[in-house]
Short mmCIF file of C-alpha atoms in Angstrom, two decimals:
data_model
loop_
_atom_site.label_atom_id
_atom_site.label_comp_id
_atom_site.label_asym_id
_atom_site.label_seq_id
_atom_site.Cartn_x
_atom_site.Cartn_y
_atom_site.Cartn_z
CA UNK A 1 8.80 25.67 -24.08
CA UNK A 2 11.99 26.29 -22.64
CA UNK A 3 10.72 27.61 -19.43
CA UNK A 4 13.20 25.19 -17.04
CA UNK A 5 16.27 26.11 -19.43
CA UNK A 6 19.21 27.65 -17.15
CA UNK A 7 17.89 25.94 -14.16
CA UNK A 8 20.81 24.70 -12.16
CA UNK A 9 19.24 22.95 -8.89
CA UNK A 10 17.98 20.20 -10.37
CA UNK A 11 19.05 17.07 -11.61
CA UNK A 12 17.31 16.75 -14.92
CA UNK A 13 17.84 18.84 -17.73
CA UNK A 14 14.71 19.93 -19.19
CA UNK A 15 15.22 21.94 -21.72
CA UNK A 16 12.51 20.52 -24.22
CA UNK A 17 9.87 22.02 -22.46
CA UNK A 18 8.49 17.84 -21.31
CA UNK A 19 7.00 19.39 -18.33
CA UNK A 20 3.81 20.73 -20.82
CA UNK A 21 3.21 16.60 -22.19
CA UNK A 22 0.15 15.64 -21.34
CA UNK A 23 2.22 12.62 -19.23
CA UNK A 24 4.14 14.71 -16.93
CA UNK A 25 0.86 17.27 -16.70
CA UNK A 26 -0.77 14.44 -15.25
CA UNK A 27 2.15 13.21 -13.23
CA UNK A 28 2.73 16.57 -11.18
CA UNK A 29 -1.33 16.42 -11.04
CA UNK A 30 -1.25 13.17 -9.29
CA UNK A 31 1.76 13.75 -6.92
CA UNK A 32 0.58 17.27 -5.75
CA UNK A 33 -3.01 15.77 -5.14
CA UNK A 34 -1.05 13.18 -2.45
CA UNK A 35 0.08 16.74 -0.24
CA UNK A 36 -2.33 16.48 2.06
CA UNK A 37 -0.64 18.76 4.39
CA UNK A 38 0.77 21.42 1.67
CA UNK A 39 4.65 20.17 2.08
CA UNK A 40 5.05 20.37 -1.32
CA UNK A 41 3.39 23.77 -1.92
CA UNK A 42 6.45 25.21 -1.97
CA UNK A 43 8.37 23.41 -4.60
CA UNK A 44 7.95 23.42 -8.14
CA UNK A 45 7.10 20.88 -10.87
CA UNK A 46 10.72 19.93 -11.79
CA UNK A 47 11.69 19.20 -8.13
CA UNK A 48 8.66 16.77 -7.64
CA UNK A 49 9.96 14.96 -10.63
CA UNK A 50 13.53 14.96 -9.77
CA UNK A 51 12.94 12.07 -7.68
CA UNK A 52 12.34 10.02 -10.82
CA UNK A 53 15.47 11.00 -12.43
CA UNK A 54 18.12 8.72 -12.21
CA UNK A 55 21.07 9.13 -13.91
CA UNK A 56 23.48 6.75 -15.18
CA UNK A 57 25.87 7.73 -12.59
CA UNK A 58 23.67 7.36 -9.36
CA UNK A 59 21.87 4.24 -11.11
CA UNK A 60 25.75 2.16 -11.46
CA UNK A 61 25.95 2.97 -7.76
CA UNK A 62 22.86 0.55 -6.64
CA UNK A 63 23.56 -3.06 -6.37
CA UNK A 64 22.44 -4.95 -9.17
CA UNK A 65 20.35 -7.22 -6.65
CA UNK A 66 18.10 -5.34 -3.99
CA UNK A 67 14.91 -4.86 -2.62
CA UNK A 68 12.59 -1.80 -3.61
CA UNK A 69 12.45 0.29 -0.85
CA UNK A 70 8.98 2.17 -0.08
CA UNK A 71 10.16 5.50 -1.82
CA UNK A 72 10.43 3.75 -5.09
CA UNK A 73 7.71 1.64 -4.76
CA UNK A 74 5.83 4.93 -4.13
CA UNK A 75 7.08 6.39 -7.43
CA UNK A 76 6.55 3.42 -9.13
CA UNK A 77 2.91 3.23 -8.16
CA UNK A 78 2.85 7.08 -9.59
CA UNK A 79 4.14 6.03 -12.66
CA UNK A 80 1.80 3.49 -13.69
CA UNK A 81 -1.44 5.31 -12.40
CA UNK A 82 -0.36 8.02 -14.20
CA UNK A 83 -0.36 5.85 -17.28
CA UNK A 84 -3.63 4.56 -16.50
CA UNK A 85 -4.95 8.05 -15.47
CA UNK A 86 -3.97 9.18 -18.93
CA UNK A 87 -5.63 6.12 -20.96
CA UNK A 88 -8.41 7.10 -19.40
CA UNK A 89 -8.36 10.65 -19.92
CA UNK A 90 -7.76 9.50 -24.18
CA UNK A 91 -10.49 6.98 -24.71
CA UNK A 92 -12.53 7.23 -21.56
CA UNK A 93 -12.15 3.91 -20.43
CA UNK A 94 -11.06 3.37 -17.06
CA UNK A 95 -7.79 1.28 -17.29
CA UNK A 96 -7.47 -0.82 -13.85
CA UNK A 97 -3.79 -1.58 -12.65
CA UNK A 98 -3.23 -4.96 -11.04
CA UNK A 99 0.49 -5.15 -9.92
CA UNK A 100 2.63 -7.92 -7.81
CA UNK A 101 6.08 -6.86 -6.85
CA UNK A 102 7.99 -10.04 -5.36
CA UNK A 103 11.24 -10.20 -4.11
CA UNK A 104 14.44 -8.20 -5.13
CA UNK A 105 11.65 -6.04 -7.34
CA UNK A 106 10.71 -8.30 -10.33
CA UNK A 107 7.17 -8.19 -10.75
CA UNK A 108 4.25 -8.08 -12.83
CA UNK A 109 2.31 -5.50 -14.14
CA UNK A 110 -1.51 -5.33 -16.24
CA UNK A 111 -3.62 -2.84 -16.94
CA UNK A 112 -7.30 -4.46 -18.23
CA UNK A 113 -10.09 -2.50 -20.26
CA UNK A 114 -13.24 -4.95 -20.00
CA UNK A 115 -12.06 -7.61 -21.16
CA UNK A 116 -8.91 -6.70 -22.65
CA UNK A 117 -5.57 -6.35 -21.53
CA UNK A 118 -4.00 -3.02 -22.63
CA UNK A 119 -0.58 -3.37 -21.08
CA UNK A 120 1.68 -6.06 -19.43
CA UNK A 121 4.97 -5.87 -18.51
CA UNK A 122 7.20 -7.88 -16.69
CA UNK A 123 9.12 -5.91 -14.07
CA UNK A 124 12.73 -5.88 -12.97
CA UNK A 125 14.84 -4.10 -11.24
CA UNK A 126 12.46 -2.26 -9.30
CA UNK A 127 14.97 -0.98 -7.06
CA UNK A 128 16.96 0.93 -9.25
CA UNK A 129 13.38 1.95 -11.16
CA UNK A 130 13.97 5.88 -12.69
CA UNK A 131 14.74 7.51 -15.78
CA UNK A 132 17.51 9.56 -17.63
CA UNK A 133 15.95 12.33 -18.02
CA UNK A 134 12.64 14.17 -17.72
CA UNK A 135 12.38 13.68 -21.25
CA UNK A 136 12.72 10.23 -20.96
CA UNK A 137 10.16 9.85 -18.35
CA UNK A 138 7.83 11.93 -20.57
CA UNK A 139 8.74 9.55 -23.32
CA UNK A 140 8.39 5.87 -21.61
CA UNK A 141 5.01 7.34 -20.10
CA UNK A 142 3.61 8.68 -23.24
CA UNK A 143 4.73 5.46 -25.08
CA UNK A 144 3.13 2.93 -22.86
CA UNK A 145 -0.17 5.11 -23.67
CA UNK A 146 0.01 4.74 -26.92
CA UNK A 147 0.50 1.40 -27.17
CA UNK A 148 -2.57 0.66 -25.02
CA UNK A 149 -4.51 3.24 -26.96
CA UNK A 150 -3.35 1.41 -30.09
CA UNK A 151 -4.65 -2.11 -28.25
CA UNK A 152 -7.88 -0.37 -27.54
CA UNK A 153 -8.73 0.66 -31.12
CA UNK A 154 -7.78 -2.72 -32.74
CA UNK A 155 -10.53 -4.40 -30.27
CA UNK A 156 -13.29 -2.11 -28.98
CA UNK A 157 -15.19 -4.54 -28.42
CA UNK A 158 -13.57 -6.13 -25.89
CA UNK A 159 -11.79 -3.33 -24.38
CA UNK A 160 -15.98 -2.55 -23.32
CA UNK A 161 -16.97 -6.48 -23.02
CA UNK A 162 -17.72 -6.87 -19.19
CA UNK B 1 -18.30 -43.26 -7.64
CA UNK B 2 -18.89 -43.55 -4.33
CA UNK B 3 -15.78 -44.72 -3.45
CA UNK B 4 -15.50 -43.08 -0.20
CA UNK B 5 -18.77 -43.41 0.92
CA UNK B 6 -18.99 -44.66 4.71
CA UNK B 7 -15.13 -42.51 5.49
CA UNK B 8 -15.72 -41.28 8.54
CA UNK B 9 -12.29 -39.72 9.73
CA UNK B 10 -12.23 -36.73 7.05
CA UNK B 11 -14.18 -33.64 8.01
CA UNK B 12 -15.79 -33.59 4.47
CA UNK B 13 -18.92 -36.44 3.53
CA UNK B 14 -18.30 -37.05 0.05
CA UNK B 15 -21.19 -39.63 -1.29
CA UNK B 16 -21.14 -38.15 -4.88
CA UNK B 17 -17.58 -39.22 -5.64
CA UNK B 18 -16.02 -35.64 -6.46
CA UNK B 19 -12.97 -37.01 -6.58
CA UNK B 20 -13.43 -38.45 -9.95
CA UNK B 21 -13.84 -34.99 -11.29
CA UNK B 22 -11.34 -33.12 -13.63
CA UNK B 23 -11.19 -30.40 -10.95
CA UNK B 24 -9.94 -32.09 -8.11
CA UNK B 25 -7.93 -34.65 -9.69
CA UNK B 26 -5.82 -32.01 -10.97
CA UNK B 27 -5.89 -30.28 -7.60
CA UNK B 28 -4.81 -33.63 -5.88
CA UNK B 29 -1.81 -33.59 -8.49
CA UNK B 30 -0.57 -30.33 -7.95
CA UNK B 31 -0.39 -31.05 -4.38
CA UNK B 32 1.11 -34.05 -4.50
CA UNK B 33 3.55 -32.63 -6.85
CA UNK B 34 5.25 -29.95 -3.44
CA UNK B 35 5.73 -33.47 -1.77
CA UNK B 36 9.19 -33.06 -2.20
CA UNK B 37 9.99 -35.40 1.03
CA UNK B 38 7.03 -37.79 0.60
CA UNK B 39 5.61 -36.81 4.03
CA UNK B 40 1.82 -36.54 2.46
CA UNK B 41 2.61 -40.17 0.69
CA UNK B 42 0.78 -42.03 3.46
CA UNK B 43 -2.44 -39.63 2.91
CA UNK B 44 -5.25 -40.13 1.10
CA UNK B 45 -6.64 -37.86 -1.46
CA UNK B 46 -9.50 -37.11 0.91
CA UNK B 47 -6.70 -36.17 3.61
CA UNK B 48 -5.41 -33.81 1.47
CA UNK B 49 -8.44 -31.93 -0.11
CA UNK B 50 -9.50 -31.88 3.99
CA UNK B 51 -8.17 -28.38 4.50
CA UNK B 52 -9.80 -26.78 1.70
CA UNK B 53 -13.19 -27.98 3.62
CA UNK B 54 -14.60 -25.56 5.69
CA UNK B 55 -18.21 -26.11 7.20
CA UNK B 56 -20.48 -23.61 8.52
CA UNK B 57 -19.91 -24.26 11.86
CA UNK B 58 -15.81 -23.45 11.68
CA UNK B 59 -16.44 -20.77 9.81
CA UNK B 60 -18.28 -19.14 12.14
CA UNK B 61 -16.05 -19.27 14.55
CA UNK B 62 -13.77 -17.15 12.51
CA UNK B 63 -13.38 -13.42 13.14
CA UNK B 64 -15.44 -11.50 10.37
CA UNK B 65 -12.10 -9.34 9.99
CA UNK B 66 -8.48 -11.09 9.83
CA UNK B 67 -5.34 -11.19 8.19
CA UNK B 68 -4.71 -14.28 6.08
CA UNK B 69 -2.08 -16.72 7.41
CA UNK B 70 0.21 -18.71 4.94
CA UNK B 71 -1.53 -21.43 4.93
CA UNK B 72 -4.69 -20.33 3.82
CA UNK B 73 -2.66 -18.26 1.29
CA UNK B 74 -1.22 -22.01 -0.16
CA UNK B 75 -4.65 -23.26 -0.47
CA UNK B 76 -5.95 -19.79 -2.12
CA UNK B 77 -2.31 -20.22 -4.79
CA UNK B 78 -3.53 -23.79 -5.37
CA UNK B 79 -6.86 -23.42 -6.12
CA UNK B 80 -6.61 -20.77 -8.61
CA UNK B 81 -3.58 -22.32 -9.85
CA UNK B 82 -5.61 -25.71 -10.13
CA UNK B 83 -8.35 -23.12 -12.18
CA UNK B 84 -5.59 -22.28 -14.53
CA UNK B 85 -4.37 -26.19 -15.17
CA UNK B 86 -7.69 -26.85 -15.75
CA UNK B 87 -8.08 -24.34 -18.25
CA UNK B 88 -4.82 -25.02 -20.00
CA UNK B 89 -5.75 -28.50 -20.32
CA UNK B 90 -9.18 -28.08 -22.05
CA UNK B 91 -8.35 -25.12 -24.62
CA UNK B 92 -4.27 -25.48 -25.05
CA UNK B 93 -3.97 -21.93 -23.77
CA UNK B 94 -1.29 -20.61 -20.96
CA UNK B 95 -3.72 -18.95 -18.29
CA UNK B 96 -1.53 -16.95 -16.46
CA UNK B 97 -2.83 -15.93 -12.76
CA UNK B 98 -2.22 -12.42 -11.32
CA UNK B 99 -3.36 -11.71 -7.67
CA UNK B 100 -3.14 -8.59 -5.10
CA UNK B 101 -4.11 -9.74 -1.66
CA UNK B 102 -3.65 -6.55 0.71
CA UNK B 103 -4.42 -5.83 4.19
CA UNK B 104 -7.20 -8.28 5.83
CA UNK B 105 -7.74 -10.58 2.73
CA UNK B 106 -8.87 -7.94 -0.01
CA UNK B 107 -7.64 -8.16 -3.25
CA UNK B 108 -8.42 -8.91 -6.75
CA UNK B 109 -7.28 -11.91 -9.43
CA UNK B 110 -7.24 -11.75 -12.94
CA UNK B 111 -6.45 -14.72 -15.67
CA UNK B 112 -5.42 -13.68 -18.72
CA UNK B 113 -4.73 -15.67 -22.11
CA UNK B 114 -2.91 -13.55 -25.20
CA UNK B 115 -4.98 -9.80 -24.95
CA UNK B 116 -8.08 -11.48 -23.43
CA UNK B 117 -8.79 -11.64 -19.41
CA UNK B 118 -10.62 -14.84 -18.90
CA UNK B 119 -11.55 -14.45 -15.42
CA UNK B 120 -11.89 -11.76 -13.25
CA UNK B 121 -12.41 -11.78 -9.16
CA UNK B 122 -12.40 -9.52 -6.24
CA UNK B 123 -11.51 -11.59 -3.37
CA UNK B 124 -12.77 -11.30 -0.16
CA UNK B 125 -12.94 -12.72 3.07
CA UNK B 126 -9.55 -14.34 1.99
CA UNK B 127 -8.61 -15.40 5.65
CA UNK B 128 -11.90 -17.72 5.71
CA UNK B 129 -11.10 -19.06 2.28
CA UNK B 130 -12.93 -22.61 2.22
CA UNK B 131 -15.66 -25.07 0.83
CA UNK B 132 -18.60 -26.10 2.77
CA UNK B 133 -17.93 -29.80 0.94
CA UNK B 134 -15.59 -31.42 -1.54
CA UNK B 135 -18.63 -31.59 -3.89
CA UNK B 136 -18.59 -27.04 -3.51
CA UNK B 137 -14.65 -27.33 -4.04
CA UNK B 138 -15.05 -29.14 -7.27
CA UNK B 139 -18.56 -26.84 -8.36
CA UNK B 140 -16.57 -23.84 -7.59
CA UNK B 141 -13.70 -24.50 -9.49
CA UNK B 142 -15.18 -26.28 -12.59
CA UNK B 143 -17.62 -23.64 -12.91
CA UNK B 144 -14.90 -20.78 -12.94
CA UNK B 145 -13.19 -23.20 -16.11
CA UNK B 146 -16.19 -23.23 -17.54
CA UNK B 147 -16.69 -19.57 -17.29
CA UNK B 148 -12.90 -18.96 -18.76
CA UNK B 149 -13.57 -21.59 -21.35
CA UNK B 150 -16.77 -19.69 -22.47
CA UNK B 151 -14.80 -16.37 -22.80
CA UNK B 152 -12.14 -17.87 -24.66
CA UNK B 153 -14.80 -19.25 -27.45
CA UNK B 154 -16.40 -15.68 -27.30
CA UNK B 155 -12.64 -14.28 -28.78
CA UNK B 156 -11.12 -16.72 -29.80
CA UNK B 157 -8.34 -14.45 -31.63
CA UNK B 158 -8.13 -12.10 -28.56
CA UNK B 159 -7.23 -15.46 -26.93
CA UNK B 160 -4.42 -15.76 -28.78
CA UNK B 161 -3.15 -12.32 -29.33
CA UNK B 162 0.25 -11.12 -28.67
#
């Protein structure tokens, strides 16, 4: 807890210690397992996450229309395998993403158990996609797992039907 | 029934009057429904369904490996748009389509009603999408409703969760 406080170089405040949720655990986990070449190696967890941090400064400063750009696409893919990565890791069911992205970023989003579906979301704004804080990531992560794992447990049956 | 018997101009021989099925008389509407100018108004419904026909002998002359053009990609949305008519038509139920198609035709489809994915496909081969005969067209498609139809009746309240 408290390990990030008095860290200036970042953009997100962390002083709630979100880096040790299971979520961002898993996040860093995923990211750092994408540095094939050891770029990364170098920088810690908070600076691999700052990319998701958008604040509400830098987020009025993209145009309300726009198309996602690769970068964000990239962290958006992140986000939501992370969230399936975690289901998983919870109830041991593997929790396939099927995502369309049209234009100016609204989209669709499902994540299926068997024969259930755990999660859907509509997407917008995919260009301007980020979060507050690291403690909001943590939070909208971690929430979006629970609801699934919610889903799951009111019908097992399906969530295994094939 | 055999209404079109002796037609020799379309590419398809259809003796068993397929046309009269559910299947393709919805698919025959929801084409004639992007007719915004009336240019397809002089075509018969044989004319129109001729695309979807593949026979052995074009498709062989298709490169195993390919990147779908748009065209094939309107005849993959309307098919599996047709599927989820259909199925909206027998059981009352929105089944809304979600599709991925990546590089070289890959990709996957899901139908979903409420909590409950009705149908599930990998595609494949998407570039060489096609029927050997109207008769497959119509067999293909009716048997995926019936499939959907069967899941829907095995949870029913899944169906129709929010």
């Amino acid at each position: 807890m408290g390990t990030l406080t008095g860290s200036t170089d970042g953009p997100a405040v962390n002083e709630d210690g979100d880096l040790a949720t299971p979520f961002l655990r898993c996040l860093i986990r995923l990211i750092r397992a994408q540095d094939a070449h050891g770029a990364w190696e170098g920088k810690s967890d908070t600076d691999l996450l700052a990319d998701f941090i958008l604040t509400k400064e830098q987020r009025r400063k993209i145009p309300i229309i726009g198309d996602p750009d690769p970068y964000v696409l990239w962290r958006l893919q992140n986000f939501y395998s992370c969230v399936g990565l975690v289901i998983e890791e919870c109830t041991g069911l593997l929790a396939s993403p099927i995502m369309t992205i049209g234009h100016e970023g609204f989209g669709r989003l499902l994540f299926t158990t068997g024969r259930l579906v755990v999660l859907s979301k509509t997407l917008r704004d995919v260009h301007r996609f980020g979060f507050e804080t690291l403690g909001k990531l943590a939070e909208t992560g971690t929430k979006m797992v629970d609801d699934a794992i919610e889903v799951i447990e009111t019908y097992p049956d399906v969530a295994r039907a094939s």
